[in-house]
């Protein structure tokens, strides 16, 4: 009886060792995948860099170029609807693309059971990221407001009037009225909010764009690169439209606008190029890569979800323009659902 028990124990030990070795081999080596072809994957990646760069530039520049079209100026209803559509895309990016990827990576069988399978790190990091984003959002707004108030106090009426004229001439906001003292302050505060929102949103998009590009560049799977590049082109274009609308409302100077457009457009192609350069050492299924990229995705997801819900959707839907028109609210909700639904559909490929 003891002999049989010992034999069973040895058999189980061998079986567990074999399965563990097989799982480890799958985590560290993907050469058995018939779609892996480094020589064929490289041209696809180079084409992907060019295609994603062009579509990113088109997407982020579109709102800036169309500002000369009266129907698409920021104070018109069509601009509000288009921005709602783009906000839905950013929301779906966080929920349907970045967050699930983080869950998959941090729950991977390639990671140790303790602690990665014992605690929901993705949700925890996403929650901390949303709170941290709130802190940055709030503190940056307070800092810029204090600075702006100090300048206004020193310059008096001249400074405030200059701010009003800059906002009106720049196309950020148009209004007609006689109570200028109150309206001038409101415009200054709104511009400050737009600028903080644009900067924080750009930060979140840049982080997750590099992570996406890194994964594409490091992969040699020809079967997934083709649909992934096509999906990323649409993803970058529509996400760029959302960011471009925020940049337009922020009324930055030309140099700062160009810098923000440049960094958004270049991050995913840069990530792909970095992945190609690190393809010999970077293994997407290695524990260190899974943990690093998984945590970065979780933090990006928290930031994007917060920005989409609080600074973009809630700010617009609770604003005076949408609150004053139920018809415009319904159109904007439809636009949000279309944007979120379209981006969710893309989760099948990317």
CSV table of C-alpha atoms in Angstrom, one decimal:
chain,number,residue,atom,x,y,z
A,1,UNK,CA,0.0,0.0,0.0
A,2,UNK,CA,2.8,2.4,0.9
A,3,UNK,CA,4.6,1.3,-2.3
A,4,UNK,CA,1.5,2.2,-4.4
A,5,UNK,CA,1.2,5.5,-2.6
A,6,UNK,CA,4.8,6.3,-3.3
A,7,UNK,CA,4.4,5.4,-7.0
A,8,UNK,CA,1.3,7.7,-7.3
A,9,UNK,CA,3.2,10.5,-5.6
A,10,UNK,CA,6.2,10.1,-8.0
A,11,UNK,CA,3.8,10.0,-11.0
A,12,UNK,CA,2.0,13.2,-9.9
A,13,UNK,CA,5.4,14.9,-9.3
A,14,UNK,CA,6.6,14.0,-12.8
A,15,UNK,CA,3.2,15.1,-14.3
A,16,UNK,CA,3.3,18.5,-12.5
A,17,UNK,CA,7.0,19.0,-13.5
A,18,UNK,CA,6.2,18.2,-17.1
A,19,UNK,CA,3.2,20.5,-17.3
A,20,UNK,CA,5.1,23.3,-15.5
A,21,UNK,CA,8.0,22.9,-17.9
A,22,UNK,CA,5.7,22.9,-20.9
A,23,UNK,CA,3.9,26.1,-19.7
A,24,UNK,CA,7.2,27.8,-19.0
A,25,UNK,CA,8.4,26.9,-22.5
A,26,UNK,CA,5.2,28.3,-24.0
A,27,UNK,CA,5.8,31.5,-22.0
A,28,UNK,CA,9.4,31.9,-23.1
A,29,UNK,CA,9.4,30.5,-26.6
A,30,UNK,CA,6.9,31.0,-29.3
A,31,UNK,CA,8.8,29.4,-32.2
A,32,UNK,CA,6.2,26.7,-32.5
A,33,UNK,CA,3.7,29.3,-33.8
A,34,UNK,CA,3.4,28.8,-37.6
A,35,UNK,CA,2.5,32.4,-38.0
A,36,UNK,CA,5.8,33.6,-36.5
A,37,UNK,CA,8.0,34.8,-39.4
A,38,UNK,CA,10.5,37.6,-38.6
A,39,UNK,CA,11.5,38.4,-42.2
A,40,UNK,CA,7.8,38.8,-43.3
A,41,UNK,CA,6.8,40.6,-40.1
A,42,UNK,CA,9.4,43.4,-40.5
A,43,UNK,CA,8.0,44.9,-43.7
A,44,UNK,CA,4.5,44.8,-42.2
A,45,UNK,CA,5.7,46.7,-39.1
A,46,UNK,CA,7.4,49.4,-41.3
A,47,UNK,CA,4.2,49.8,-43.3
A,48,UNK,CA,2.4,50.0,-40.0
A,49,UNK,CA,4.6,52.8,-38.7
A,50,UNK,CA,4.0,54.9,-41.8
A,51,UNK,CA,0.2,54.2,-41.9
A,52,UNK,CA,-0.3,54.8,-38.2
A,53,UNK,CA,1.8,58.0,-38.3
A,54,UNK,CA,-0.3,59.4,-41.2
A,55,UNK,CA,-3.7,58.5,-39.7
A,56,UNK,CA,-2.7,59.9,-36.3
A,57,UNK,CA,-1.7,63.2,-37.9
A,58,UNK,CA,-5.0,63.3,-39.8
A,59,UNK,CA,-7.1,62.5,-36.8
A,60,UNK,CA,-5.5,65.1,-34.4
A,61,UNK,CA,-5.2,67.8,-37.0
A,62,UNK,CA,-8.8,67.5,-38.3
A,63,UNK,CA,-10.4,69.5,-35.6
A,64,UNK,CA,-7.7,72.2,-35.8
A,65,UNK,CA,-8.0,72.5,-39.6
A,66,UNK,CA,-11.8,72.5,-39.6
A,67,UNK,CA,-12.0,75.4,-37.1
A,68,UNK,CA,-12.3,77.8,-40.1
A,69,UNK,CA,-15.6,76.1,-41.0
A,70,UNK,CA,-18.4,78.0,-39.2
A,71,UNK,CA,-20.5,74.9,-38.6
A,72,UNK,CA,-17.6,73.2,-36.7
A,73,UNK,CA,-16.6,76.1,-34.5
A,74,UNK,CA,-16.5,75.2,-30.8
A,75,UNK,CA,-19.6,77.2,-30.0
A,76,UNK,CA,-21.8,75.3,-32.5
A,77,UNK,CA,-23.9,72.3,-31.8
A,78,UNK,CA,-22.2,70.1,-34.4
A,79,UNK,CA,-18.9,70.6,-32.6
A,80,UNK,CA,-20.5,69.4,-29.3
A,81,UNK,CA,-21.9,66.3,-31.1
A,82,UNK,CA,-18.5,65.4,-32.7
A,83,UNK,CA,-16.7,65.9,-29.4
A,84,UNK,CA,-19.2,63.6,-27.7
A,85,UNK,CA,-18.5,61.0,-30.4
A,86,UNK,CA,-14.8,61.3,-29.8
A,87,UNK,CA,-15.2,61.2,-26.0
A,88,UNK,CA,-17.1,57.9,-26.4
A,89,UNK,CA,-14.1,56.5,-28.3
A,90,UNK,CA,-11.7,57.5,-25.5
A,91,UNK,CA,-14.1,55.9,-22.9
A,92,UNK,CA,-14.2,52.7,-24.9
A,93,UNK,CA,-10.5,52.7,-25.3
A,94,UNK,CA,-10.1,52.6,-21.6
A,95,UNK,CA,-12.8,50.0,-20.8
A,96,UNK,CA,-12.6,47.8,-23.9
A,97,UNK,CA,-9.0,47.8,-25.0
A,98,UNK,CA,-6.5,48.9,-22.3
A,99,UNK,CA,-8.2,47.5,-19.2
A,100,UNK,CA,-8.9,44.0,-20.6
A,101,UNK,CA,-5.3,43.7,-21.8
A,102,UNK,CA,-4.1,44.5,-18.3
A,103,UNK,CA,-6.3,41.9,-16.8
A,104,UNK,CA,-5.1,39.3,-19.3
A,105,UNK,CA,-1.4,40.1,-18.7
A,106,UNK,CA,-1.5,40.2,-14.9
A,107,UNK,CA,-3.6,37.0,-14.8
A,108,UNK,CA,-1.4,35.2,-17.2
A,109,UNK,CA,-0.4,31.6,-16.4
A,110,UNK,CA,3.2,32.7,-17.0
A,111,UNK,CA,3.1,34.7,-13.8
A,112,UNK,CA,3.5,33.2,-10.3
A,113,UNK,CA,0.2,32.3,-8.6
A,114,UNK,CA,1.2,34.3,-5.6
A,115,UNK,CA,0.6,37.3,-5.6
A,116,UNK,CA,-0.6,37.9,-9.2
A,117,UNK,CA,-3.5,35.5,-9.1
A,118,UNK,CA,-4.4,36.2,-5.5
A,119,UNK,CA,-5.1,40.0,-5.8
A,120,UNK,CA,-6.8,42.1,-8.5
A,121,UNK,CA,-3.8,44.3,-9.3
A,122,UNK,CA,-5.4,45.7,-12.5
A,123,UNK,CA,-8.5,47.1,-10.7
A,124,UNK,CA,-6.3,48.3,-7.8
A,125,UNK,CA,-3.8,50.2,-10.1
A,126,UNK,CA,-6.6,51.6,-12.3
A,127,UNK,CA,-8.3,52.9,-9.2
A,128,UNK,CA,-5.1,54.5,-7.9
A,129,UNK,CA,-4.5,56.0,-11.3
A,130,UNK,CA,-8.0,57.6,-11.4
A,131,UNK,CA,-7.4,59.1,-8.0
A,132,UNK,CA,-4.0,60.3,-8.9
A,133,UNK,CA,-5.4,61.9,-12.1
A,134,UNK,CA,-8.0,63.6,-10.0
A,135,UNK,CA,-5.2,65.0,-7.8
A,136,UNK,CA,-3.2,66.3,-10.8
A,137,UNK,CA,-6.4,67.7,-12.4
A,138,UNK,CA,-7.4,69.5,-9.2
A,139,UNK,CA,-4.0,70.8,-8.2
A,140,UNK,CA,-3.1,71.9,-11.7
A,141,UNK,CA,-6.4,73.8,-12.0
A,142,UNK,CA,-5.8,75.4,-8.6
A,143,UNK,CA,-2.2,76.4,-9.5
A,144,UNK,CA,-3.2,77.9,-12.8
A,145,UNK,CA,-6.2,79.7,-11.3
A,146,UNK,CA,-4.0,81.2,-8.5
A,147,UNK,CA,-1.4,82.3,-11.0
A,148,UNK,CA,-4.1,83.8,-13.3
A,149,UNK,CA,-5.8,85.6,-10.5
A,150,UNK,CA,-2.4,87.1,-9.3
A,151,UNK,CA,-1.7,88.3,-12.9
A,152,UNK,CA,-5.2,89.8,-13.2
A,153,UNK,CA,-4.8,91.5,-9.8
A,154,UNK,CA,-1.6,93.1,-10.9
A,155,UNK,CA,-2.8,94.1,-14.4
A,156,UNK,CA,-6.4,95.1,-13.5
A,157,UNK,CA,-8.8,95.5,-16.3
A,158,UNK,CA,-6.2,95.5,-19.1
A,159,UNK,CA,-5.1,91.9,-18.4
A,160,UNK,CA,-8.6,90.6,-18.1
A,161,UNK,CA,-9.7,92.3,-21.3
A,162,UNK,CA,-6.7,90.9,-23.1
A,163,UNK,CA,-7.7,87.4,-22.0
A,164,UNK,CA,-11.2,87.9,-23.2
A,165,UNK,CA,-10.1,89.1,-26.6
A,166,UNK,CA,-7.6,86.3,-26.9
A,167,UNK,CA,-10.4,83.8,-26.2
A,168,UNK,CA,-12.9,85.4,-28.6
A,169,UNK,CA,-10.4,86.0,-31.4
A,170,UNK,CA,-9.0,82.5,-31.1
A,171,UNK,CA,-12.5,81.0,-31.6
A,172,UNK,CA,-12.7,79.2,-28.2
A,173,UNK,CA,-15.9,80.9,-27.3
A,174,UNK,CA,-18.3,83.5,-28.6
A,175,UNK,CA,-20.8,85.4,-26.7
A,176,UNK,CA,-22.6,88.7,-26.7
A,177,UNK,CA,-23.6,90.6,-23.6
A,178,UNK,CA,-23.2,93.7,-21.5
A,179,UNK,CA,-22.2,92.3,-18.1
A,180,UNK,CA,-18.5,92.1,-19.1
A,181,UNK,CA,-17.1,92.0,-15.6
A,182,UNK,CA,-18.6,88.6,-14.8
A,183,UNK,CA,-18.2,87.1,-18.3
A,184,UNK,CA,-14.5,87.9,-18.6
A,185,UNK,CA,-13.7,85.9,-15.4
A,186,UNK,CA,-15.8,83.0,-16.6
A,187,UNK,CA,-13.9,82.8,-19.9
A,188,UNK,CA,-10.6,82.9,-18.1
A,189,UNK,CA,-11.6,80.0,-15.8
A,190,UNK,CA,-13.0,78.0,-18.8
A,191,UNK,CA,-9.8,78.4,-20.8
A,192,UNK,CA,-7.7,77.2,-17.8
A,193,UNK,CA,-9.9,74.1,-17.5
A,194,UNK,CA,-9.6,73.3,-21.2
A,195,UNK,CA,-5.8,73.6,-21.0
A,196,UNK,CA,-5.5,71.3,-17.9
A,197,UNK,CA,-7.8,68.8,-19.6
A,198,UNK,CA,-5.8,68.8,-22.8
A,199,UNK,CA,-2.5,68.3,-21.1
A,200,UNK,CA,-3.7,65.4,-18.8
A,201,UNK,CA,-5.5,63.7,-21.6
A,202,UNK,CA,-2.4,63.9,-23.8
A,203,UNK,CA,-0.3,62.3,-21.0
A,204,UNK,CA,-2.7,59.3,-20.7
A,205,UNK,CA,-2.9,58.7,-24.5
A,206,UNK,CA,0.9,59.0,-25.0
A,207,UNK,CA,1.5,56.3,-22.3
A,208,UNK,CA,-0.8,53.7,-23.6
A,209,UNK,CA,0.1,54.5,-27.3
A,210,UNK,CA,3.8,53.6,-26.5
A,211,UNK,CA,2.7,50.4,-24.8
A,212,UNK,CA,0.5,49.4,-27.8
A,213,UNK,CA,3.3,50.1,-30.2
A,214,UNK,CA,5.8,48.2,-28.2
A,215,UNK,CA,3.7,45.1,-28.3
A,216,UNK,CA,3.3,45.4,-32.1
A,217,UNK,CA,7.0,46.0,-32.7
A,218,UNK,CA,8.1,43.1,-30.6
A,219,UNK,CA,5.7,40.6,-32.1
A,220,UNK,CA,6.6,38.5,-35.2
A,221,UNK,CA,3.1,37.0,-35.6
A,222,UNK,CA,2.2,37.8,-39.2
A,223,UNK,CA,-1.4,36.6,-38.6
A,224,UNK,CA,-2.1,39.2,-35.9
A,225,UNK,CA,0.0,42.2,-37.2
A,226,UNK,CA,-2.0,42.8,-40.3
A,227,UNK,CA,-5.5,43.2,-38.7
A,228,UNK,CA,-3.9,44.9,-35.6
A,229,UNK,CA,-2.2,47.6,-37.8
A,230,UNK,CA,-5.5,48.2,-39.6
A,231,UNK,CA,-7.4,48.5,-36.4
A,232,UNK,CA,-4.8,50.8,-34.8
A,233,UNK,CA,-5.1,53.2,-37.8
A,234,UNK,CA,-8.8,53.7,-37.1
A,235,UNK,CA,-8.1,53.8,-33.3
A,236,UNK,CA,-5.5,56.5,-33.6
A,237,UNK,CA,-7.5,58.6,-36.0
A,238,UNK,CA,-10.6,58.7,-33.9
A,239,UNK,CA,-8.7,59.1,-30.6
A,240,UNK,CA,-6.8,61.9,-32.2
A,241,UNK,CA,-10.0,63.6,-33.1
A,242,UNK,CA,-11.0,63.7,-29.4
A,243,UNK,CA,-7.6,65.0,-28.4
A,244,UNK,CA,-7.6,67.6,-31.3
A,245,UNK,CA,-10.9,68.9,-30.1
A,246,UNK,CA,-9.5,69.5,-26.6
A,247,UNK,CA,-6.4,71.2,-28.0
A,248,UNK,CA,-8.6,73.4,-30.1
A,249,UNK,CA,-10.7,74.5,-27.1
A,250,UNK,CA,-7.5,75.0,-25.0
A,251,UNK,CA,-6.4,77.8,-27.4
A,252,UNK,CA,-2.7,77.1,-27.1
A,253,UNK,CA,-0.2,79.1,-29.2
A,254,UNK,CA,0.9,77.6,-32.5
A,255,UNK,CA,4.2,76.2,-31.1
A,256,UNK,CA,2.4,74.3,-28.2
A,257,UNK,CA,-0.3,73.0,-30.5
A,258,UNK,CA,2.4,71.7,-32.9
A,259,UNK,CA,4.3,70.0,-30.0
A,260,UNK,CA,1.1,68.3,-28.7
A,261,UNK,CA,0.2,67.1,-32.3
A,262,UNK,CA,3.8,65.9,-32.8
A,263,UNK,CA,3.9,63.9,-29.5
A,264,UNK,CA,0.5,62.3,-30.1
A,265,UNK,CA,1.3,61.3,-33.7
A,266,UNK,CA,4.8,59.9,-33.0
A,267,UNK,CA,4.2,57.8,-29.9
A,268,UNK,CA,2.7,54.7,-31.4
A,269,UNK,CA,5.2,54.6,-34.4
A,270,UNK,CA,8.0,55.2,-31.8
A,271,UNK,CA,6.7,52.3,-29.7
A,272,UNK,CA,6.7,50.0,-32.8
A,273,UNK,CA,10.2,51.1,-33.6
A,274,UNK,CA,11.3,50.5,-30.0
A,275,UNK,CA,9.7,47.1,-30.1
A,276,UNK,CA,11.5,46.2,-33.3
A,277,UNK,CA,14.8,47.3,-31.7
A,278,UNK,CA,14.1,45.3,-28.5
A,279,UNK,CA,12.6,42.3,-30.3
A,280,UNK,CA,15.6,40.1,-29.4
A,281,UNK,CA,15.5,40.8,-25.7
A,282,UNK,CA,11.9,41.8,-25.2
A,283,UNK,CA,9.6,38.8,-24.9
A,284,UNK,CA,5.9,39.7,-24.5
A,285,UNK,CA,5.2,36.5,-22.5
A,286,UNK,CA,8.1,36.9,-20.1
A,287,UNK,CA,7.1,37.6,-16.5
A,288,UNK,CA,8.9,41.0,-16.4
A,289,UNK,CA,7.3,42.2,-19.6
A,290,UNK,CA,3.8,41.0,-18.6
A,291,UNK,CA,4.1,42.8,-15.2
A,292,UNK,CA,5.5,46.0,-16.6
A,293,UNK,CA,3.1,46.4,-19.5
A,294,UNK,CA,0.2,45.1,-17.5
A,295,UNK,CA,0.7,47.7,-14.8
A,296,UNK,CA,1.2,50.5,-17.3
A,297,UNK,CA,-2.0,49.5,-19.1
A,298,UNK,CA,-3.9,49.5,-15.8
A,299,UNK,CA,-2.7,53.0,-15.0
A,300,UNK,CA,-3.5,54.3,-18.5
A,301,UNK,CA,-7.0,52.7,-18.3
A,302,UNK,CA,-7.7,54.5,-15.0
A,303,UNK,CA,-6.5,57.8,-16.4
A,304,UNK,CA,-8.5,57.5,-19.7
A,305,UNK,CA,-11.7,56.4,-18.0
A,306,UNK,CA,-11.5,59.3,-15.5
A,307,UNK,CA,-10.8,61.8,-18.2
A,308,UNK,CA,-13.5,60.6,-20.5
A,309,UNK,CA,-16.2,60.5,-17.8
A,310,UNK,CA,-15.3,63.5,-15.7
A,311,UNK,CA,-13.5,66.0,-17.8
A,312,UNK,CA,-15.1,65.4,-21.2
A,313,UNK,CA,-18.5,63.8,-20.9
A,314,UNK,CA,-19.7,65.1,-17.5
A,315,UNK,CA,-18.3,68.6,-18.1
A,316,UNK,CA,-20.1,68.9,-21.4
A,317,UNK,CA,-23.4,67.2,-20.4
A,318,UNK,CA,-23.7,69.2,-17.2
A,319,UNK,CA,-22.7,72.5,-19.0
A,320,UNK,CA,-25.2,75.2,-19.8
A,321,UNK,CA,-25.2,74.5,-23.6
A,322,UNK,CA,-26.4,70.9,-23.3
A,323,UNK,CA,-28.6,71.5,-20.2
A,324,UNK,CA,-30.4,74.2,-22.2
A,325,UNK,CA,-31.4,71.8,-25.0
A,326,UNK,CA,-32.9,68.3,-24.5
A,327,UNK,CA,-32.7,67.7,-28.3
A,328,UNK,CA,-29.0,68.4,-28.4
A,329,UNK,CA,-28.5,66.2,-25.3
A,330,UNK,CA,-30.2,63.2,-27.1
A,331,UNK,CA,-28.1,63.8,-30.2
A,332,UNK,CA,-24.9,63.9,-28.1
A,333,UNK,CA,-25.9,60.7,-26.2
A,334,UNK,CA,-26.4,58.9,-29.5
A,335,UNK,CA,-23.0,60.2,-30.6
A,336,UNK,CA,-21.4,58.9,-27.4
A,337,UNK,CA,-23.0,55.4,-27.9
A,338,UNK,CA,-21.8,55.3,-31.6
A,339,UNK,CA,-18.3,56.3,-30.7
A,340,UNK,CA,-18.1,53.8,-27.8
A,341,UNK,CA,-19.8,51.1,-29.8
A,342,UNK,CA,-17.5,51.5,-32.8
A,343,UNK,CA,-14.4,51.3,-30.6
A,344,UNK,CA,-15.8,48.3,-28.7
A,345,UNK,CA,-16.3,46.5,-32.0
A,346,UNK,CA,-12.7,47.1,-32.8
A,347,UNK,CA,-11.7,45.2,-29.6
A,348,UNK,CA,-12.3,42.0,-31.7
A,349,UNK,CA,-9.1,42.8,-33.7
A,350,UNK,CA,-7.1,45.1,-31.5
